[in-house]
PDB file of C-alpha atoms in Angstrom:
ATOM      1  CA  MET A1386     -10.762   3.512  -9.946  1.00 50.00           C
ATOM      2  CA  LYS A1387     -11.962   1.442 -12.804  1.00 49.00           C
ATOM      3  CA  ASP A1388     -14.557  -1.257 -12.125  1.00 64.00           C
ATOM      4  CA  SER A1389     -12.269  -3.830 -13.754  1.00 65.00           C
ATOM      5  CA  HIS A1390      -9.759  -3.253 -10.996  1.00 72.00           C
ATOM      6  CA  LEU A1391     -12.434  -3.265  -8.366  1.00 75.00           C
ATOM      7  CA  ARG A1392     -13.695  -6.690  -9.497  1.00 79.00           C
ATOM      8  CA  GLU A1393     -10.237  -8.143  -8.815  1.00 84.00           C
ATOM      9  CA  ALA A1394     -10.791  -7.551  -5.088  1.00 89.00           C
ATOM     10  CA  ARG A1395     -10.905 -10.620  -2.832  1.00 93.00           C
ATOM     11  CA  ILE A1396     -13.988 -11.159  -0.719  1.00 95.00           C
ATOM     12  CA  LEU A1397     -14.296 -13.538   2.217  1.00 96.00           C
ATOM     13  CA  ILE A1398     -17.827 -14.459   3.399  1.00 96.00           C
ATOM     14  CA  VAL A1399     -18.239 -16.123   6.835  1.00 95.00           C
ATOM     15  CA  ASP A1400     -21.800 -17.165   7.937  1.00 93.00           C
ATOM     16  CA  ASP A1401     -22.861 -20.333   9.719  1.00 92.00           C
ATOM     17  CA  GLU A1402     -25.863 -20.654   7.391  1.00 91.00           C
ATOM     18  CA  SER A1403     -24.789 -22.041   4.037  1.00 93.00           C
ATOM     19  CA  ILE A1404     -27.801 -20.509   2.269  1.00 92.00           C
ATOM     20  CA  HIS A1405     -26.540 -17.051   3.119  1.00 92.00           C
ATOM     21  CA  VAL A1406     -23.049 -17.786   1.939  1.00 94.00           C
ATOM     22  CA  GLU A1407     -24.438 -19.113  -1.300  1.00 94.00           C
ATOM     23  CA  LEU A1408     -26.760 -16.150  -1.738  1.00 93.00           C
ATOM     24  CA  LEU A1409     -24.052 -13.535  -1.095  1.00 94.00           C
ATOM     25  CA  THR A1410     -21.637 -15.409  -3.413  1.00 94.00           C
ATOM     26  CA  THR A1411     -24.236 -15.514  -6.174  1.00 94.00           C
ATOM     27  CA  ILE A1412     -25.107 -11.747  -5.828  1.00 93.00           C
ATOM     28  CA  LEU A1413     -21.456 -10.633  -5.827  1.00 94.00           C
ATOM     29  CA  ARG A1414     -20.400 -13.002  -8.600  1.00 93.00           C
ATOM     30  CA  LYS A1415     -23.333 -11.780 -10.754  1.00 91.00           C
ATOM     31  CA  HIS A1416     -22.126  -8.246 -10.147  1.00 90.00           C
ATOM     32  CA  GLY A1417     -18.702  -9.141 -11.488  1.00 91.00           C
ATOM     33  CA  TYR A1418     -16.593 -10.070  -8.454  1.00 92.00           C
ATOM     34  CA  ARG A1419     -14.444 -13.039  -9.406  1.00 91.00           C
ATOM     35  CA  HIS A1420     -12.472 -13.826  -6.236  1.00 94.00           C
ATOM     36  CA  LEU A1421     -14.879 -15.077  -3.578  1.00 96.00           C
ATOM     37  CA  GLN A1422     -14.367 -17.476  -0.719  1.00 94.00           C
ATOM     38  CA  GLY A1423     -16.991 -18.697   1.715  1.00 95.00           C
ATOM     39  CA  ALA A1424     -17.014 -20.521   5.043  1.00 94.00           C
ATOM     40  CA  THR A1425     -19.816 -21.774   7.245  1.00 94.00           C
ATOM     41  CA  ASP A1426     -17.529 -22.622  10.157  1.00 93.00           C
ATOM     42  CA  PRO A1427     -16.309 -19.495  11.910  1.00 92.00           C
ATOM     43  CA  ARG A1428     -13.326 -21.383  13.234  1.00 93.00           C
ATOM     44  CA  ALA A1429     -12.140 -21.592   9.618  1.00 92.00           C
ATOM     45  CA  ALA A1430     -12.197 -17.774   9.254  1.00 93.00           C
ATOM     46  CA  LEU A1431      -8.603 -17.182  10.494  1.00 94.00           C
ATOM     47  CA  PRO A1432      -6.914 -19.841   8.430  1.00 93.00           C
ATOM     48  CA  LEU A1433      -8.816 -18.773   5.344  1.00 94.00           C
ATOM     49  CA  PHE A1434      -8.004 -15.167   6.002  1.00 94.00           C
ATOM     50  CA  ARG A1435      -4.281 -15.982   6.155  1.00 93.00           C
ATOM     51  CA  ASP A1436      -4.408 -18.061   2.916  1.00 93.00           C
ATOM     52  CA  PHE A1437      -6.835 -15.948   0.931  1.00 94.00           C
ATOM     53  CA  GLN A1438      -5.731 -12.442   2.048  1.00 93.00           C
ATOM     54  CA  PRO A1439      -9.074 -10.751   1.381  1.00 94.00           C
ATOM     55  CA  ASP A1440      -9.772  -7.091   0.656  1.00 93.00           C
ATOM     56  CA  LEU A1441     -13.242  -7.329   2.247  1.00 95.00           C
ATOM     57  CA  VAL A1442     -14.719  -9.657   4.916  1.00 95.00           C
ATOM     58  CA  ILE A1443     -18.521 -10.078   5.029  1.00 95.00           C
ATOM     59  CA  LEU A1444     -19.244 -11.571   8.486  1.00 93.00           C
ATOM     60  CA  ASP A1445     -22.321 -12.872  10.341  1.00 91.00           C
ATOM     61  CA  TRP A1446     -22.442 -11.544  13.878  1.00 89.00           C
ATOM     62  CA  MET A1447     -24.301 -14.235  15.758  1.00 87.00           C
ATOM     63  CA  MET A1448     -22.688 -17.655  15.121  1.00 89.00           C
ATOM     64  CA  PRO A1449     -22.376 -20.683  17.369  1.00 87.00           C
ATOM     65  CA  GLY A1450     -18.979 -21.582  18.875  1.00 85.00           C
ATOM     66  CA  VAL A1451     -17.103 -18.439  17.692  1.00 89.00           C
ATOM     67  CA  SER A1452     -18.974 -15.096  17.581  1.00 89.00           C
ATOM     68  CA  GLY A1453     -18.519 -12.406  14.974  1.00 90.00           C
ATOM     69  CA  ARG A1454     -16.853 -10.265  17.625  1.00 90.00           C
ATOM     70  CA  GLN A1455     -14.302 -13.020  18.307  1.00 92.00           C
ATOM     71  CA  VAL A1456     -13.601 -13.498  14.543  1.00 93.00           C
ATOM     72  CA  ILE A1457     -13.058  -9.764  14.151  1.00 92.00           C
ATOM     73  CA  ALA A1458     -10.601  -9.766  17.085  1.00 92.00           C
ATOM     74  CA  GLN A1459      -8.689 -12.644  15.495  1.00 92.00           C
ATOM     75  CA  LEU A1460      -8.461 -10.921  12.182  1.00 92.00           C
ATOM     76  CA  ARG A1461      -7.500  -7.468  13.554  1.00 91.00           C
ATOM     77  CA  ALA A1462      -4.734  -9.153  15.613  1.00 91.00           C
ATOM     78  CA  GLU A1463      -3.194 -10.293  12.315  1.00 90.00           C
ATOM     79  CA  LEU A1464      -2.862  -6.766  10.979  1.00 87.00           C
ATOM     80  CA  SER A1465      -0.819  -3.744  11.829  1.00 82.00           C
ATOM     81  CA  SER A1466      -2.709  -0.875  13.389  1.00 78.00           C
ATOM     82  CA  ASP A1467      -2.462   1.232  10.249  1.00 77.00           C
ATOM     83  CA  THR A1468      -3.827  -1.470   7.846  1.00 84.00           C
ATOM     84  CA  TYR A1469      -7.227  -0.760   6.507  1.00 88.00           C
ATOM     85  CA  LEU A1470      -9.362  -3.980   6.251  1.00 91.00           C
ATOM     86  CA  PRO A1471     -13.099  -3.364   5.836  1.00 93.00           C
ATOM     87  CA  ILE A1472     -15.376  -5.832   7.678  1.00 94.00           C
ATOM     88  CA  LEU A1473     -19.115  -5.737   6.809  1.00 94.00           C
ATOM     89  CA  VAL A1474     -21.259  -7.344   9.489  1.00 92.00           C
ATOM     90  CA  VAL A1475     -24.466  -8.828   8.323  1.00 88.00           C
ATOM     91  CA  THR A1476     -26.903 -10.021  10.994  1.00 83.00           C
ATOM     92  CA  GLY A1477     -30.588 -10.686  11.678  1.00 78.00           C
ATOM     93  CA  ALA A1478     -30.427  -8.833  14.958  1.00 68.00           C
ATOM     94  CA  LEU A1479     -32.330  -5.579  14.771  1.00 65.00           C
ATOM     95  CA  GLU A1480     -31.407  -4.070  18.118  1.00 73.00           C
ATOM     96  CA  VAL A1481     -29.423  -0.785  18.090  1.00 78.00           C
ATOM     97  CA  GLU A1482     -27.203  -2.153  20.788  1.00 81.00           C
ATOM     98  CA  THR A1483     -26.091  -5.024  18.468  1.00 80.00           C
ATOM     99  CA  LYS A1484     -25.144  -2.556  15.842  1.00 81.00           C
ATOM    100  CA  ARG A1485     -23.191  -0.424  18.360  1.00 84.00           C
ATOM    101  CA  GLU A1486     -21.471  -3.568  19.685  1.00 84.00           C
ATOM    102  CA  ALA A1487     -20.424  -4.630  16.198  1.00 85.00           C
ATOM    103  CA  LEU A1488     -19.013  -1.287  15.304  1.00 84.00           C
ATOM    104  CA  ALA A1489     -17.251  -0.866  18.645  1.00 84.00           C
ATOM    105  CA  GLY A1490     -15.844  -4.393  18.168  1.00 83.00           C
ATOM    106  CA  GLY A1491     -14.067  -3.466  14.938  1.00 86.00           C
ATOM    107  CA  ALA A1492     -16.676  -3.740  12.176  1.00 88.00           C
ATOM    108  CA  THR A1493     -16.405  -1.117   9.424  1.00 89.00           C
ATOM    109  CA  ASP A1494     -20.065  -1.267   8.358  1.00 88.00           C
ATOM    110  CA  PHE A1495     -23.282  -2.958   9.377  1.00 85.00           C
ATOM    111  CA  LEU A1496     -26.258  -4.454   7.481  1.00 86.00           C
ATOM    112  CA  THR A1497     -29.295  -6.310   8.743  1.00 82.00           C
ATOM    113  CA  LYS A1498     -30.979  -9.427   7.309  1.00 81.00           C
ATOM    114  CA  PRO A1499     -32.915  -9.845   5.180  1.00 81.00           C
ATOM    115  CA  PHE A1500     -30.631  -7.720   3.069  1.00 81.00           C
ATOM    116  CA  ASP A1501     -31.283  -5.997  -0.217  1.00 86.00           C
ATOM    117  CA  ALA A1502     -29.072  -7.319  -3.031  1.00 89.00           C
ATOM    118  CA  CYS A1503     -28.469  -3.825  -4.492  1.00 90.00           C
ATOM    119  CA  GLU A1504     -27.427  -2.471  -1.039  1.00 89.00           C
ATOM    120  CA  ILE A1505     -24.980  -5.364  -0.552  1.00 91.00           C
ATOM    121  CA  VAL A1506     -23.324  -4.599  -3.924  1.00 91.00           C
ATOM    122  CA  LEU A1507     -23.131  -0.868  -3.207  1.00 91.00           C
ATOM    123  CA  ARG A1508     -21.566  -1.374   0.211  1.00 90.00           C
ATOM    124  CA  ALA A1509     -19.158  -3.991  -1.175  1.00 91.00           C
ATOM    125  CA  ASP A1510     -18.128  -1.584  -3.934  1.00 91.00           C
ATOM    126  CA  ASN A1511     -17.573   1.339  -1.527  1.00 90.00           C
ATOM    127  CA  LEU A1512     -15.653  -0.792   0.962  1.00 92.00           C
ATOM    128  CA  THR A1513     -13.415  -2.543  -1.547  1.00 90.00           C
ATOM    129  CA  ARG A1514     -12.735   0.706  -3.404  1.00 88.00           C
ATOM    130  CA  THR A1515     -11.506   2.278  -0.172  1.00 88.00           C
ATOM    131  CA  ARG A1516      -9.420  -0.801   0.619  1.00 88.00           C
ATOM    132  CA  LEU A1517      -7.735  -0.778  -2.796  1.00 84.00           C
ATOM    133  CA  LEU A1518      -6.958   2.947  -2.590  1.00 84.00           C
ATOM    134  CA  HIS A1519      -5.338   2.333   0.781  1.00 79.00           C
ATOM    135  CA  ARG A1520      -3.252  -0.466  -0.724  1.00 76.00           C
ATOM    136  CA  ARG A1521      -2.248   1.759  -3.596  1.00 77.00           C
ATOM    137  CA  LEU A1522      -1.130   4.447  -1.150  1.00 74.00           C
ATOM    138  CA  GLU A1523       0.840   1.889   0.849  1.00 70.00           C
ATOM    139  CA  GLU A1524       2.571   0.643  -2.360  1.00 71.00           C
ATOM    140  CA  ASN A1525       3.439   4.182  -3.375  1.00 68.00           C
ATOM    141  CA  GLU A1526       4.714   5.005   0.094  1.00 66.00           C
ATOM    142  CA  HIS A1527       6.860   1.871  -0.008  1.00 64.00           C
ATOM    143  CA  ARG A1528       8.204   2.797  -3.476  1.00 69.00           C
ATOM    144  CA  LEU A1529       8.958   6.366  -2.318  1.00 62.00           C
ATOM    145  CA  ARG A1530      10.763   5.050   0.754  1.00 67.00           C
ATOM    146  CA  GLY A1531      12.876   2.789  -1.473  1.00 64.00           C
ATOM    147  CA  LEU A1532      13.749   5.717  -3.724  1.00 62.00           C
ATOM    148  CA  LEU A1533      14.702   7.902  -0.785  1.00 59.00           C
ATOM    149  CA  GLU A1534      16.843   5.161   0.688  1.00 66.00           C
ATOM    150  CA  ASN A1535      18.579   4.753  -2.703  1.00 66.00           C
ATOM    151  CA  MET A1536      19.117   8.485  -3.018  1.00 59.00           C
ATOM    152  CA  HIS A1537      20.584   8.512   0.499  1.00 63.00           C
ATOM    153  CA  GLU A1538      22.927   5.639  -0.356  1.00 65.00           C
ATOM    154  CA  THR A1539      23.968   7.306  -3.587  1.00 66.00           C
ATOM    155  CA  GLY A1540      24.594  10.565  -1.731  1.00 65.00           C
ATOM    156  CA  ARG A1541      26.728   8.785   0.856  1.00 70.00           C
ATOM    157  CA  GLU A1542      28.816   7.151  -1.882  1.00 67.00           C
ATOM    158  CA  ASN A1543      29.202  10.551  -3.626  1.00 69.00           C
ATOM    159  CA  ARG A1544      30.389  12.138  -0.384  1.00 73.00           C
ATOM    160  CA  GLN A1545      32.898   9.339   0.199  1.00 73.00           C
ATOM    161  CA  LEU A1546      34.239   9.774  -3.364  1.00 73.00           C
ATOM    162  CA  ALA A1547      34.468  13.569  -2.933  1.00 74.00           C
ATOM    163  CA  ALA A1548      36.347  13.107   0.295  1.00 77.00           C
ATOM    164  CA  ALA A1549      38.788  10.645  -1.319  1.00 76.00           C
ATOM    165  CA  ILE A1550      39.435  13.021  -4.299  1.00 75.00           C
ATOM    166  CA  ALA A1551      39.926  15.935  -1.943  1.00 75.00           C
ATOM    167  CA  ASN A1552      42.669  14.097  -0.042  1.00 79.00           C
ATOM    168  CA  LEU A1553      44.683  13.215  -3.188  1.00 77.00           C
ATOM    169  CA  SER A1554      48.059  14.808  -3.536  1.00 81.00           C
ATOM    170  CA  SER A1555      47.692  15.199  -7.276  1.00 80.00           C
ATOM    171  CA  GLY A1556      45.445  17.832  -8.858  1.00 79.00           C
ATOM    172  CA  VAL A1557      42.056  16.592 -10.026  1.00 79.00           C
ATOM    173  CA  THR A1558      39.152  18.402 -11.791  1.00 80.00           C
ATOM    174  CA  ILE A1559      35.680  17.090 -12.578  1.00 80.00           C
ATOM    175  CA  THR A1560      33.598  18.352 -15.469  1.00 80.00           C
ATOM    176  CA  ASP A1561      29.829  18.058 -16.204  1.00 78.00           C
ATOM    177  CA  PRO A1562      29.590  15.950 -19.457  1.00 80.00           C
ATOM    178  CA  HIS A1563      25.861  16.722 -19.759  1.00 79.00           C
ATOM    179  CA  LEU A1564      26.384  20.441 -20.468  1.00 78.00           C
ATOM    180  CA  PRO A1565      27.403  21.617 -23.966  1.00 75.00           C
ATOM    181  CA  ASP A1566      30.677  23.262 -22.836  1.00 79.00           C
ATOM    182  CA  LYS A1567      31.506  20.574 -20.241  1.00 82.00           C
ATOM    183  CA  PRO A1568      32.385  23.079 -17.511  1.00 84.00           C
ATOM    184  CA  ILE A1569      34.492  22.319 -14.479  1.00 82.00           C
ATOM    185  CA  ILE A1570      32.295  21.737 -11.453  1.00 81.00           C
ATOM    186  CA  PHE A1571      34.833  20.613  -8.960  1.00 80.00           C
ATOM    187  CA  ALA A1572      38.630  20.893  -8.283  1.00 81.00           C
ATOM    188  CA  ASN A1573      40.386  19.407  -5.279  1.00 82.00           C
ATOM    189  CA  PRO A1574      42.648  21.437  -2.962  1.00 86.00           C
ATOM    190  CA  ALA A1575      45.814  19.945  -4.554  1.00 84.00           C
ATOM    191  CA  PHE A1576      44.864  21.340  -7.938  1.00 83.00           C
ATOM    192  CA  TYR A1577      44.548  24.865  -6.608  1.00 84.00           C
ATOM    193  CA  SER A1578      47.807  24.446  -4.704  1.00 85.00           C
ATOM    194  CA  LEU A1579      49.748  23.117  -7.774  1.00 83.00           C
ATOM    195  CA  THR A1580      48.322  25.579 -10.376  1.00 84.00           C
ATOM    196  CA  GLY A1581      47.882  28.678  -8.274  1.00 84.00           C
ATOM    197  CA  TYR A1582      44.328  29.236  -9.582  1.00 85.00           C
ATOM    198  CA  SER A1583      41.549  30.285  -7.346  1.00 86.00           C
ATOM    199  CA  PRO A1584      38.063  28.572  -7.388  1.00 84.00           C
ATOM    200  CA  ALA A1585      36.548  31.725  -9.026  1.00 83.00           C
ATOM    201  CA  GLU A1586      39.026  31.304 -11.920  1.00 82.00           C
ATOM    202  CA  VAL A1587      38.245  27.556 -12.438  1.00 81.00           C
ATOM    203  CA  ILE A1588      34.656  26.587 -11.563  1.00 84.00           C
ATOM    204  CA  GLY A1589      32.334  26.989 -14.591  1.00 82.00           C
ATOM    205  CA  LYS A1590      35.211  27.201 -17.109  1.00 80.00           C
ATOM    206  CA  ASN A1591      35.965  24.682 -19.799  1.00 78.00           C
ATOM    207  CA  CYS A1592      39.035  22.610 -18.988  1.00 67.00           C
ATOM    208  CA  ARG A1593      40.626  23.788 -22.301  1.00 69.00           C
ATOM    209  CA  PHE A1594      41.547  27.077 -20.597  1.00 64.00           C
ATOM    210  CA  LEU A1595      44.106  25.117 -18.590  1.00 63.00           C
ATOM    211  CA  GLN A1596      46.055  24.336 -21.797  1.00 60.00           C
ATOM    212  CA  GLY A1597      46.740  27.984 -22.315  1.00 55.00           C
ATOM    213  CA  PRO A1598      46.599  29.999 -25.550  1.00 51.00           C
TER     214      PRO A1598
END
């Protein structure tokens, strides 16, 4: 995936300390990301998520009022089970148990403060790239489903037409106009009854043979 496509990804940053929101925004914007949204009130995370529709959420774990775990639960509840939304938890807690709790709570990746700018960028790139690939697969699947449904509908219409022609009392033949000799590809039962021809004598022949010598 080209970096130009990657930089169109939307990133939501939620941290109760404004300096961290500003720092992350500066780092990512300098790296080329253009669509960034930040919030210092974790209660605003869900409304912002609904409005902004991010491809990556960078989230502080330990926040007053609403914890990172609660924010993740709110966001995951908005999505279907097969939707891939990466959530990168960034926290000052160094305990292994905190990391396990975050990952068990629905975080995709984990990073401790103070963080390295290069590592933030690399993780953001990896996570957004995976997210955009998932979206592309979903779009292709949706497009394929539409094509299959259209083919099914066309097939149903063709079957209905064939049934109607088969029930006609007058003889009918259908030729393939795309082939050079325009051979007959279908004849209804009435045609065989009226002419006395058999399918073997008709199918694949040019309709001129019906006119005789």
